[in-house]
Amino acid sequence: MTRALKSERWRALSRAPVFHGGTDMIDFSRLGRETPEERAARDAERVQAEIAADTTRRNEWSKKTIIAQLTEDVELRSTHSGDHVATLRCSGPDGEFTASYWLPPHKPKACEVLSHYLREGATVVLKGYWKNREWNDRTGQRRATAEFQAQYVATAKEAG
Protein backbone atom coordinates (compact mmCIF):
# COMPACT_ATOMS: atom_id res chain seq x y z
CA MET A 1 0.00 0.00 0.00
CA THR A 2 1.49 3.36 -0.97
CA ARG A 3 2.16 6.11 1.52
CA ALA A 4 -0.42 8.40 -0.13
CA LEU A 5 -3.07 5.67 0.05
CA LYS A 6 -2.26 4.99 3.72
CA SER A 7 -2.50 8.69 4.63
CA GLU A 8 -5.81 9.00 2.73
CA ARG A 9 -7.12 5.94 4.58
CA TRP A 10 -6.01 7.44 7.92
CA ARG A 11 -7.79 10.73 7.15
CA ALA A 12 -10.97 8.83 6.25
CA LEU A 13 -10.81 6.84 9.50
CA SER A 14 -10.16 9.93 11.59
CA ARG A 15 -13.32 11.54 10.14
CA ALA A 16 -15.42 8.45 10.94
CA PRO A 17 -18.27 9.11 13.37
CA VAL A 18 -17.83 7.99 16.96
CA PHE A 19 -20.97 6.61 18.58
CA HIS A 20 -21.59 6.84 22.31
CA GLY A 21 -24.28 5.10 24.34
CA GLY A 22 -27.51 3.39 23.34
CA THR A 23 -27.75 0.95 20.45
CA ASP A 24 -25.42 3.00 18.24
CA MET A 25 -22.30 1.59 19.89
CA ILE A 26 -19.70 -0.07 17.70
CA ASP A 27 -18.93 -3.68 18.59
CA PHE A 28 -15.13 -3.85 18.55
CA SER A 29 -15.09 -7.33 20.06
CA ARG A 30 -15.93 -8.77 16.63
CA LEU A 31 -12.66 -7.44 15.20
CA GLY A 32 -10.63 -9.55 17.60
CA ARG A 33 -12.52 -12.72 16.71
CA GLU A 34 -12.07 -12.45 12.94
CA THR A 35 -9.28 -14.70 11.73
CA PRO A 36 -6.86 -13.72 8.97
CA GLU A 37 -8.53 -16.30 6.71
CA GLU A 38 -11.94 -14.74 7.30
CA ARG A 39 -10.51 -11.29 6.61
CA ALA A 40 -8.88 -12.56 3.38
CA ALA A 41 -12.15 -14.20 2.32
CA ARG A 42 -14.06 -10.97 3.03
CA ASP A 43 -11.51 -8.94 1.04
CA ALA A 44 -11.61 -11.42 -1.86
CA GLU A 45 -15.41 -11.22 -1.83
CA ARG A 46 -15.24 -7.41 -1.96
CA VAL A 47 -12.81 -7.50 -4.89
CA GLN A 48 -15.03 -9.96 -6.78
CA ALA A 49 -18.04 -7.71 -6.14
CA GLU A 50 -16.10 -4.71 -7.53
CA ILE A 51 -15.09 -6.70 -10.62
CA ALA A 52 -18.69 -7.84 -11.15
CA ALA A 53 -19.95 -4.26 -10.79
CA ASP A 54 -17.29 -3.07 -13.25
CA THR A 55 -18.30 -5.77 -15.76
CA THR A 56 -21.98 -4.83 -15.42
CA ARG A 57 -21.17 -1.15 -15.91
CA ARG A 58 -19.07 -1.91 -19.01
CA ASN A 59 -21.89 -4.03 -20.48
CA GLU A 60 -24.35 -1.17 -19.96
CA TRP A 61 -22.02 1.29 -21.68
CA SER A 62 -21.28 -0.97 -24.63
CA LYS A 63 -23.91 0.18 -27.08
CA LYS A 64 -22.22 -0.62 -30.42
CA THR A 65 -20.27 -3.65 -31.63
CA ILE A 66 -17.76 -3.28 -34.45
CA ILE A 67 -15.66 -5.95 -36.12
CA ALA A 68 -12.55 -4.30 -37.57
CA GLN A 69 -9.04 -5.03 -38.73
CA LEU A 70 -6.00 -3.40 -37.12
CA THR A 71 -4.00 -1.22 -39.52
CA GLU A 72 -1.09 -0.91 -37.01
CA ASP A 73 0.13 -2.68 -33.91
CA VAL A 74 -1.63 -1.60 -30.74
CA GLU A 75 -0.06 1.47 -29.08
CA LEU A 76 0.12 1.34 -25.26
CA ARG A 77 0.70 4.37 -23.07
CA SER A 78 0.27 5.40 -19.44
CA THR A 79 -1.35 8.53 -18.08
CA HIS A 80 0.16 10.64 -15.29
CA SER A 81 -2.25 8.97 -12.84
CA GLY A 82 -0.90 5.53 -13.77
CA ASP A 83 -3.85 4.36 -15.88
CA HIS A 84 -3.00 2.41 -19.02
CA VAL A 85 -4.59 3.25 -22.38
CA ALA A 86 -4.42 1.24 -25.59
CA THR A 87 -4.86 3.04 -28.91
CA LEU A 88 -6.02 0.87 -31.79
CA ARG A 89 -5.96 2.14 -35.35
CA CYS A 90 -8.56 0.17 -37.26
CA SER A 91 -10.21 -0.26 -40.61
CA GLY A 92 -13.86 -1.21 -40.37
CA PRO A 93 -17.06 -1.18 -42.39
CA ASP A 94 -17.31 2.64 -42.07
CA GLY A 95 -13.67 3.33 -43.03
CA GLU A 96 -10.60 3.94 -40.89
CA PHE A 97 -10.94 5.06 -37.27
CA THR A 98 -9.10 5.20 -33.97
CA ALA A 99 -10.32 3.34 -30.90
CA SER A 100 -9.21 3.97 -27.32
CA TYR A 101 -9.39 1.31 -24.64
CA TRP A 102 -8.71 2.12 -20.98
CA LEU A 103 -7.31 -1.04 -19.45
CA PRO A 104 -9.09 -2.29 -16.33
CA PRO A 105 -6.93 -1.67 -13.23
CA HIS A 106 -7.80 -5.08 -11.75
CA LYS A 107 -6.18 -6.85 -14.74
CA PRO A 108 -2.46 -6.00 -14.46
CA LYS A 109 -1.37 -8.36 -17.27
CA ALA A 110 -3.80 -6.91 -19.81
CA CYS A 111 -1.07 -4.69 -21.33
CA GLU A 112 1.13 -7.69 -22.09
CA VAL A 113 -1.78 -9.65 -23.55
CA LEU A 114 -2.89 -6.78 -25.79
CA SER A 115 0.61 -6.08 -27.10
CA HIS A 116 1.19 -9.80 -27.75
CA TYR A 117 -2.07 -10.65 -29.55
CA LEU A 118 -3.19 -7.40 -31.17
CA ARG A 119 -0.84 -6.98 -34.11
CA GLU A 120 -1.28 -5.32 -37.49
CA GLY A 121 -3.78 -7.26 -39.60
CA ALA A 122 -5.54 -8.92 -36.64
CA THR A 123 -9.34 -8.92 -36.68
CA VAL A 124 -10.79 -7.50 -33.46
CA VAL A 125 -14.24 -7.16 -31.94
CA LEU A 126 -14.83 -3.81 -30.24
CA LYS A 127 -17.81 -2.94 -28.06
CA GLY A 128 -18.32 0.62 -26.89
CA TYR A 129 -19.56 3.98 -28.11
CA TRP A 130 -18.56 6.84 -30.43
CA LYS A 131 -17.19 10.04 -28.91
CA ASN A 132 -16.77 13.30 -30.83
CA ARG A 133 -13.70 15.41 -30.05
CA GLU A 134 -13.03 18.99 -31.18
CA TRP A 135 -9.86 21.07 -30.82
CA ASN A 136 -7.86 23.90 -32.40
CA ASP A 137 -4.68 22.88 -34.18
CA ARG A 138 -1.41 24.88 -34.18
CA THR A 139 -2.59 27.12 -37.00
CA GLY A 140 -5.82 27.93 -35.17
CA GLN A 141 -8.01 25.80 -37.43
CA ARG A 142 -10.94 24.08 -35.77
CA ARG A 143 -10.57 20.27 -36.02
CA ALA A 144 -12.99 17.51 -35.14
CA THR A 145 -12.87 13.74 -35.08
CA ALA A 146 -15.00 10.84 -33.98
CA GLU A 147 -13.19 8.33 -31.79
CA PHE A 148 -14.49 4.97 -30.66
CA GLN A 149 -14.32 4.46 -26.88
CA ALA A 150 -13.98 0.69 -26.50
CA GLN A 151 -15.31 -0.89 -23.33
CA TYR A 152 -14.51 -4.42 -24.54
CA VAL A 153 -11.75 -5.62 -26.88
CA ALA A 154 -11.19 -9.19 -28.12
CA THR A 155 -9.73 -10.95 -31.10
CA ALA A 156 -12.29 -12.36 -33.52
CA LYS A 157 -11.25 -15.93 -32.56
CA GLU A 158 -11.69 -15.17 -28.86
CA ALA A 159 -15.11 -13.55 -29.29
CA GLY A 160 -16.11 -16.31 -31.75
PDB file of C-alpha atoms in Angstrom:
ATOM      1  CA  MET A   1       0.000   0.000   0.000  1.00  0.00           C
ATOM      2  CA  THR A   2       1.487   3.363  -0.968  1.00  0.00           C
ATOM      3  CA  ARG A   3       2.164   6.106   1.520  1.00  0.00           C
ATOM      4  CA  ALA A   4      -0.422   8.400  -0.132  1.00  0.00           C
ATOM      5  CA  LEU A   5      -3.070   5.671   0.055  1.00  0.00           C
ATOM      6  CA  LYS A   6      -2.259   4.994   3.722  1.00  0.00           C
ATOM      7  CA  SER A   7      -2.497   8.685   4.634  1.00  0.00           C
ATOM      8  CA  GLU A   8      -5.808   8.998   2.727  1.00  0.00           C
ATOM      9  CA  ARG A   9      -7.115   5.939   4.581  1.00  0.00           C
ATOM     10  CA  TRP A  10      -6.013   7.440   7.921  1.00  0.00           C
ATOM     11  CA  ARG A  11      -7.787  10.730   7.153  1.00  0.00           C
ATOM     12  CA  ALA A  12     -10.970   8.832   6.255  1.00  0.00           C
ATOM     13  CA  LEU A  13     -10.807   6.836   9.497  1.00  0.00           C
ATOM     14  CA  SER A  14     -10.155   9.932  11.591  1.00  0.00           C
ATOM     15  CA  ARG A  15     -13.321  11.535  10.139  1.00  0.00           C
ATOM     16  CA  ALA A  16     -15.417   8.455  10.938  1.00  0.00           C
ATOM     17  CA  PRO A  17     -18.268   9.110  13.374  1.00  0.00           C
ATOM     18  CA  VAL A  18     -17.828   7.986  16.960  1.00  0.00           C
ATOM     19  CA  PHE A  19     -20.968   6.612  18.577  1.00  0.00           C
ATOM     20  CA  HIS A  20     -21.593   6.843  22.308  1.00  0.00           C
ATOM     21  CA  GLY A  21     -24.275   5.097  24.342  1.00  0.00           C
ATOM     22  CA  GLY A  22     -27.507   3.388  23.342  1.00  0.00           C
ATOM     23  CA  THR A  23     -27.750   0.949  20.446  1.00  0.00           C
ATOM     24  CA  ASP A  24     -25.423   3.000  18.239  1.00  0.00           C
ATOM     25  CA  MET A  25     -22.299   1.588  19.889  1.00  0.00           C
ATOM     26  CA  ILE A  26     -19.702  -0.066  17.699  1.00  0.00           C
ATOM     27  CA  ASP A  27     -18.930  -3.676  18.588  1.00  0.00           C
ATOM     28  CA  PHE A  28     -15.125  -3.850  18.549  1.00  0.00           C
ATOM     29  CA  SER A  29     -15.088  -7.329  20.061  1.00  0.00           C
ATOM     30  CA  ARG A  30     -15.932  -8.772  16.628  1.00  0.00           C
ATOM     31  CA  LEU A  31     -12.663  -7.444  15.201  1.00  0.00           C
ATOM     32  CA  GLY A  32     -10.625  -9.554  17.600  1.00  0.00           C
ATOM     33  CA  ARG A  33     -12.519 -12.717  16.708  1.00  0.00           C
ATOM     34  CA  GLU A  34     -12.073 -12.448  12.939  1.00  0.00           C
ATOM     35  CA  THR A  35      -9.284 -14.701  11.726  1.00  0.00           C
ATOM     36  CA  PRO A  36      -6.856 -13.723   8.965  1.00  0.00           C
ATOM     37  CA  GLU A  37      -8.529 -16.301   6.708  1.00  0.00           C
ATOM     38  CA  GLU A  38     -11.943 -14.735   7.305  1.00  0.00           C
ATOM     39  CA  ARG A  39     -10.513 -11.291   6.606  1.00  0.00           C
ATOM     40  CA  ALA A  40      -8.880 -12.562   3.381  1.00  0.00           C
ATOM     41  CA  ALA A  41     -12.152 -14.196   2.317  1.00  0.00           C
ATOM     42  CA  ARG A  42     -14.062 -10.968   3.029  1.00  0.00           C
ATOM     43  CA  ASP A  43     -11.511  -8.936   1.043  1.00  0.00           C
ATOM     44  CA  ALA A  44     -11.614 -11.422  -1.860  1.00  0.00           C
ATOM     45  CA  GLU A  45     -15.411 -11.220  -1.830  1.00  0.00           C
ATOM     46  CA  ARG A  46     -15.243  -7.411  -1.957  1.00  0.00           C
ATOM     47  CA  VAL A  47     -12.812  -7.505  -4.894  1.00  0.00           C
ATOM     48  CA  GLN A  48     -15.031  -9.962  -6.777  1.00  0.00           C
ATOM     49  CA  ALA A  49     -18.042  -7.708  -6.140  1.00  0.00           C
ATOM     50  CA  GLU A  50     -16.102  -4.706  -7.531  1.00  0.00           C
ATOM     51  CA  ILE A  51     -15.085  -6.699 -10.621  1.00  0.00           C
ATOM     52  CA  ALA A  52     -18.686  -7.845 -11.154  1.00  0.00           C
ATOM     53  CA  ALA A  53     -19.952  -4.259 -10.789  1.00  0.00           C
ATOM     54  CA  ASP A  54     -17.294  -3.074 -13.253  1.00  0.00           C
ATOM     55  CA  THR A  55     -18.302  -5.768 -15.760  1.00  0.00           C
ATOM     56  CA  THR A  56     -21.979  -4.831 -15.421  1.00  0.00           C
ATOM     57  CA  ARG A  57     -21.167  -1.152 -15.907  1.00  0.00           C
ATOM     58  CA  ARG A  58     -19.075  -1.911 -19.011  1.00  0.00           C
ATOM     59  CA  ASN A  59     -21.886  -4.026 -20.483  1.00  0.00           C
ATOM     60  CA  GLU A  60     -24.347  -1.173 -19.956  1.00  0.00           C
ATOM     61  CA  TRP A  61     -22.016   1.293 -21.682  1.00  0.00           C
ATOM     62  CA  SER A  62     -21.278  -0.969 -24.634  1.00  0.00           C
ATOM     63  CA  LYS A  63     -23.908   0.182 -27.084  1.00  0.00           C
ATOM     64  CA  LYS A  64     -22.219  -0.624 -30.417  1.00  0.00           C
ATOM     65  CA  THR A  65     -20.268  -3.647 -31.627  1.00  0.00           C
ATOM     66  CA  ILE A  66     -17.756  -3.277 -34.455  1.00  0.00           C
ATOM     67  CA  ILE A  67     -15.660  -5.950 -36.125  1.00  0.00           C
ATOM     68  CA  ALA A  68     -12.549  -4.302 -37.569  1.00  0.00           C
ATOM     69  CA  GLN A  69      -9.038  -5.034 -38.728  1.00  0.00           C
ATOM     70  CA  LEU A  70      -5.999  -3.401 -37.117  1.00  0.00           C
ATOM     71  CA  THR A  71      -4.004  -1.219 -39.516  1.00  0.00           C
ATOM     72  CA  GLU A  72      -1.094  -0.912 -37.014  1.00  0.00           C
ATOM     73  CA  ASP A  73       0.132  -2.680 -33.908  1.00  0.00           C
ATOM     74  CA  VAL A  74      -1.634  -1.597 -30.739  1.00  0.00           C
ATOM     75  CA  GLU A  75      -0.058   1.467 -29.082  1.00  0.00           C
ATOM     76  CA  LEU A  76       0.115   1.344 -25.264  1.00  0.00           C
ATOM     77  CA  ARG A  77       0.702   4.366 -23.066  1.00  0.00           C
ATOM     78  CA  SER A  78       0.268   5.400 -19.444  1.00  0.00           C
ATOM     79  CA  THR A  79      -1.350   8.533 -18.079  1.00  0.00           C
ATOM     80  CA  HIS A  80       0.157  10.637 -15.286  1.00  0.00           C
ATOM     81  CA  SER A  81      -2.246   8.974 -12.839  1.00  0.00           C
ATOM     82  CA  GLY A  82      -0.898   5.532 -13.771  1.00  0.00           C
ATOM     83  CA  ASP A  83      -3.849   4.357 -15.879  1.00  0.00           C
ATOM     84  CA  HIS A  84      -3.001   2.409 -19.020  1.00  0.00           C
ATOM     85  CA  VAL A  85      -4.592   3.245 -22.380  1.00  0.00           C
ATOM     86  CA  ALA A  86      -4.418   1.242 -25.594  1.00  0.00           C
ATOM     87  CA  THR A  87      -4.861   3.039 -28.910  1.00  0.00           C
ATOM     88  CA  LEU A  88      -6.022   0.871 -31.786  1.00  0.00           C
ATOM     89  CA  ARG A  89      -5.963   2.138 -35.347  1.00  0.00           C
ATOM     90  CA  CYS A  90      -8.560   0.170 -37.256  1.00  0.00           C
ATOM     91  CA  SER A  91     -10.213  -0.261 -40.606  1.00  0.00           C
ATOM     92  CA  GLY A  92     -13.860  -1.205 -40.365  1.00  0.00           C
ATOM     93  CA  PRO A  93     -17.061  -1.182 -42.392  1.00  0.00           C
ATOM     94  CA  ASP A  94     -17.306   2.644 -42.070  1.00  0.00           C
ATOM     95  CA  GLY A  95     -13.670   3.332 -43.034  1.00  0.00           C
ATOM     96  CA  GLU A  96     -10.603   3.940 -40.888  1.00  0.00           C
ATOM     97  CA  PHE A  97     -10.938   5.064 -37.273  1.00  0.00           C
ATOM     98  CA  THR A  98      -9.098   5.204 -33.968  1.00  0.00           C
ATOM     99  CA  ALA A  99     -10.316   3.336 -30.902  1.00  0.00           C
ATOM    100  CA  SER A 100      -9.206   3.967 -27.321  1.00  0.00           C
ATOM    101  CA  TYR A 101      -9.392   1.310 -24.643  1.00  0.00           C
ATOM    102  CA  TRP A 102      -8.712   2.121 -20.983  1.00  0.00           C
ATOM    103  CA  LEU A 103      -7.315  -1.043 -19.448  1.00  0.00           C
ATOM    104  CA  PRO A 104      -9.086  -2.290 -16.325  1.00  0.00           C
ATOM    105  CA  PRO A 105      -6.934  -1.666 -13.227  1.00  0.00           C
ATOM    106  CA  HIS A 106      -7.802  -5.084 -11.748  1.00  0.00           C
ATOM    107  CA  LYS A 107      -6.177  -6.846 -14.738  1.00  0.00           C
ATOM    108  CA  PRO A 108      -2.462  -6.001 -14.464  1.00  0.00           C
ATOM    109  CA  LYS A 109      -1.368  -8.361 -17.269  1.00  0.00           C
ATOM    110  CA  ALA A 110      -3.798  -6.906 -19.810  1.00  0.00           C
ATOM    111  CA  CYS A 111      -1.069  -4.688 -21.331  1.00  0.00           C
ATOM    112  CA  GLU A 112       1.131  -7.685 -22.090  1.00  0.00           C
ATOM    113  CA  VAL A 113      -1.782  -9.653 -23.551  1.00  0.00           C
ATOM    114  CA  LEU A 114      -2.891  -6.779 -25.786  1.00  0.00           C
ATOM    115  CA  SER A 115       0.605  -6.084 -27.101  1.00  0.00           C
ATOM    116  CA  HIS A 116       1.189  -9.803 -27.751  1.00  0.00           C
ATOM    117  CA  TYR A 117      -2.073 -10.652 -29.548  1.00  0.00           C
ATOM    118  CA  LEU A 118      -3.190  -7.398 -31.174  1.00  0.00           C
ATOM    119  CA  ARG A 119      -0.844  -6.982 -34.113  1.00  0.00           C
ATOM    120  CA  GLU A 120      -1.284  -5.317 -37.490  1.00  0.00           C
ATOM    121  CA  GLY A 121      -3.781  -7.264 -39.596  1.00  0.00           C
ATOM    122  CA  ALA A 122      -5.544  -8.916 -36.643  1.00  0.00           C
ATOM    123  CA  THR A 123      -9.337  -8.917 -36.681  1.00  0.00           C
ATOM    124  CA  VAL A 124     -10.794  -7.497 -33.456  1.00  0.00           C
ATOM    125  CA  VAL A 125     -14.242  -7.161 -31.939  1.00  0.00           C
ATOM    126  CA  LEU A 126     -14.827  -3.806 -30.238  1.00  0.00           C
ATOM    127  CA  LYS A 127     -17.807  -2.936 -28.057  1.00  0.00           C
ATOM    128  CA  GLY A 128     -18.324   0.621 -26.894  1.00  0.00           C
ATOM    129  CA  TYR A 129     -19.557   3.982 -28.114  1.00  0.00           C
ATOM    130  CA  TRP A 130     -18.561   6.839 -30.426  1.00  0.00           C
ATOM    131  CA  LYS A 131     -17.187  10.038 -28.908  1.00  0.00           C
ATOM    132  CA  ASN A 132     -16.773  13.301 -30.831  1.00  0.00           C
ATOM    133  CA  ARG A 133     -13.701  15.411 -30.053  1.00  0.00           C
ATOM    134  CA  GLU A 134     -13.026  18.992 -31.177  1.00  0.00           C
ATOM    135  CA  TRP A 135      -9.862  21.072 -30.824  1.00  0.00           C
ATOM    136  CA  ASN A 136      -7.864  23.903 -32.405  1.00  0.00           C
ATOM    137  CA  ASP A 137      -4.677  22.875 -34.181  1.00  0.00           C
ATOM    138  CA  ARG A 138      -1.408  24.877 -34.178  1.00  0.00           C
ATOM    139  CA  THR A 139      -2.588  27.118 -36.998  1.00  0.00           C
ATOM    140  CA  GLY A 140      -5.822  27.933 -35.171  1.00  0.00           C
ATOM    141  CA  GLN A 141      -8.005  25.804 -37.430  1.00  0.00           C
ATOM    142  CA  ARG A 142     -10.939  24.079 -35.769  1.00  0.00           C
ATOM    143  CA  ARG A 143     -10.570  20.275 -36.016  1.00  0.00           C
ATOM    144  CA  ALA A 144     -12.993  17.507 -35.144  1.00  0.00           C
ATOM    145  CA  THR A 145     -12.869  13.743 -35.084  1.00  0.00           C
ATOM    146  CA  ALA A 146     -15.002  10.844 -33.979  1.00  0.00           C
ATOM    147  CA  GLU A 147     -13.186   8.331 -31.790  1.00  0.00           C
ATOM    148  CA  PHE A 148     -14.487   4.973 -30.656  1.00  0.00           C
ATOM    149  CA  GLN A 149     -14.316   4.459 -26.880  1.00  0.00           C
ATOM    150  CA  ALA A 150     -13.983   0.694 -26.504  1.00  0.00           C
ATOM    151  CA  GLN A 151     -15.310  -0.894 -23.331  1.00  0.00           C
ATOM    152  CA  TYR A 152     -14.513  -4.417 -24.538  1.00  0.00           C
ATOM    153  CA  VAL A 153     -11.746  -5.622 -26.877  1.00  0.00           C
ATOM    154  CA  ALA A 154     -11.193  -9.186 -28.115  1.00  0.00           C
ATOM    155  CA  THR A 155      -9.734 -10.947 -31.100  1.00  0.00           C
ATOM    156  CA  ALA A 156     -12.286 -12.364 -33.522  1.00  0.00           C
ATOM    157  CA  LYS A 157     -11.251 -15.928 -32.559  1.00  0.00           C
ATOM    158  CA  GLU A 158     -11.685 -15.174 -28.860  1.00  0.00           C
ATOM    159  CA  ALA A 159     -15.115 -13.554 -29.291  1.00  0.00           C
ATOM    160  CA  GLY A 160     -16.113 -16.312 -31.753  1.00  0.00           C
TER     161      GLY A 160
END
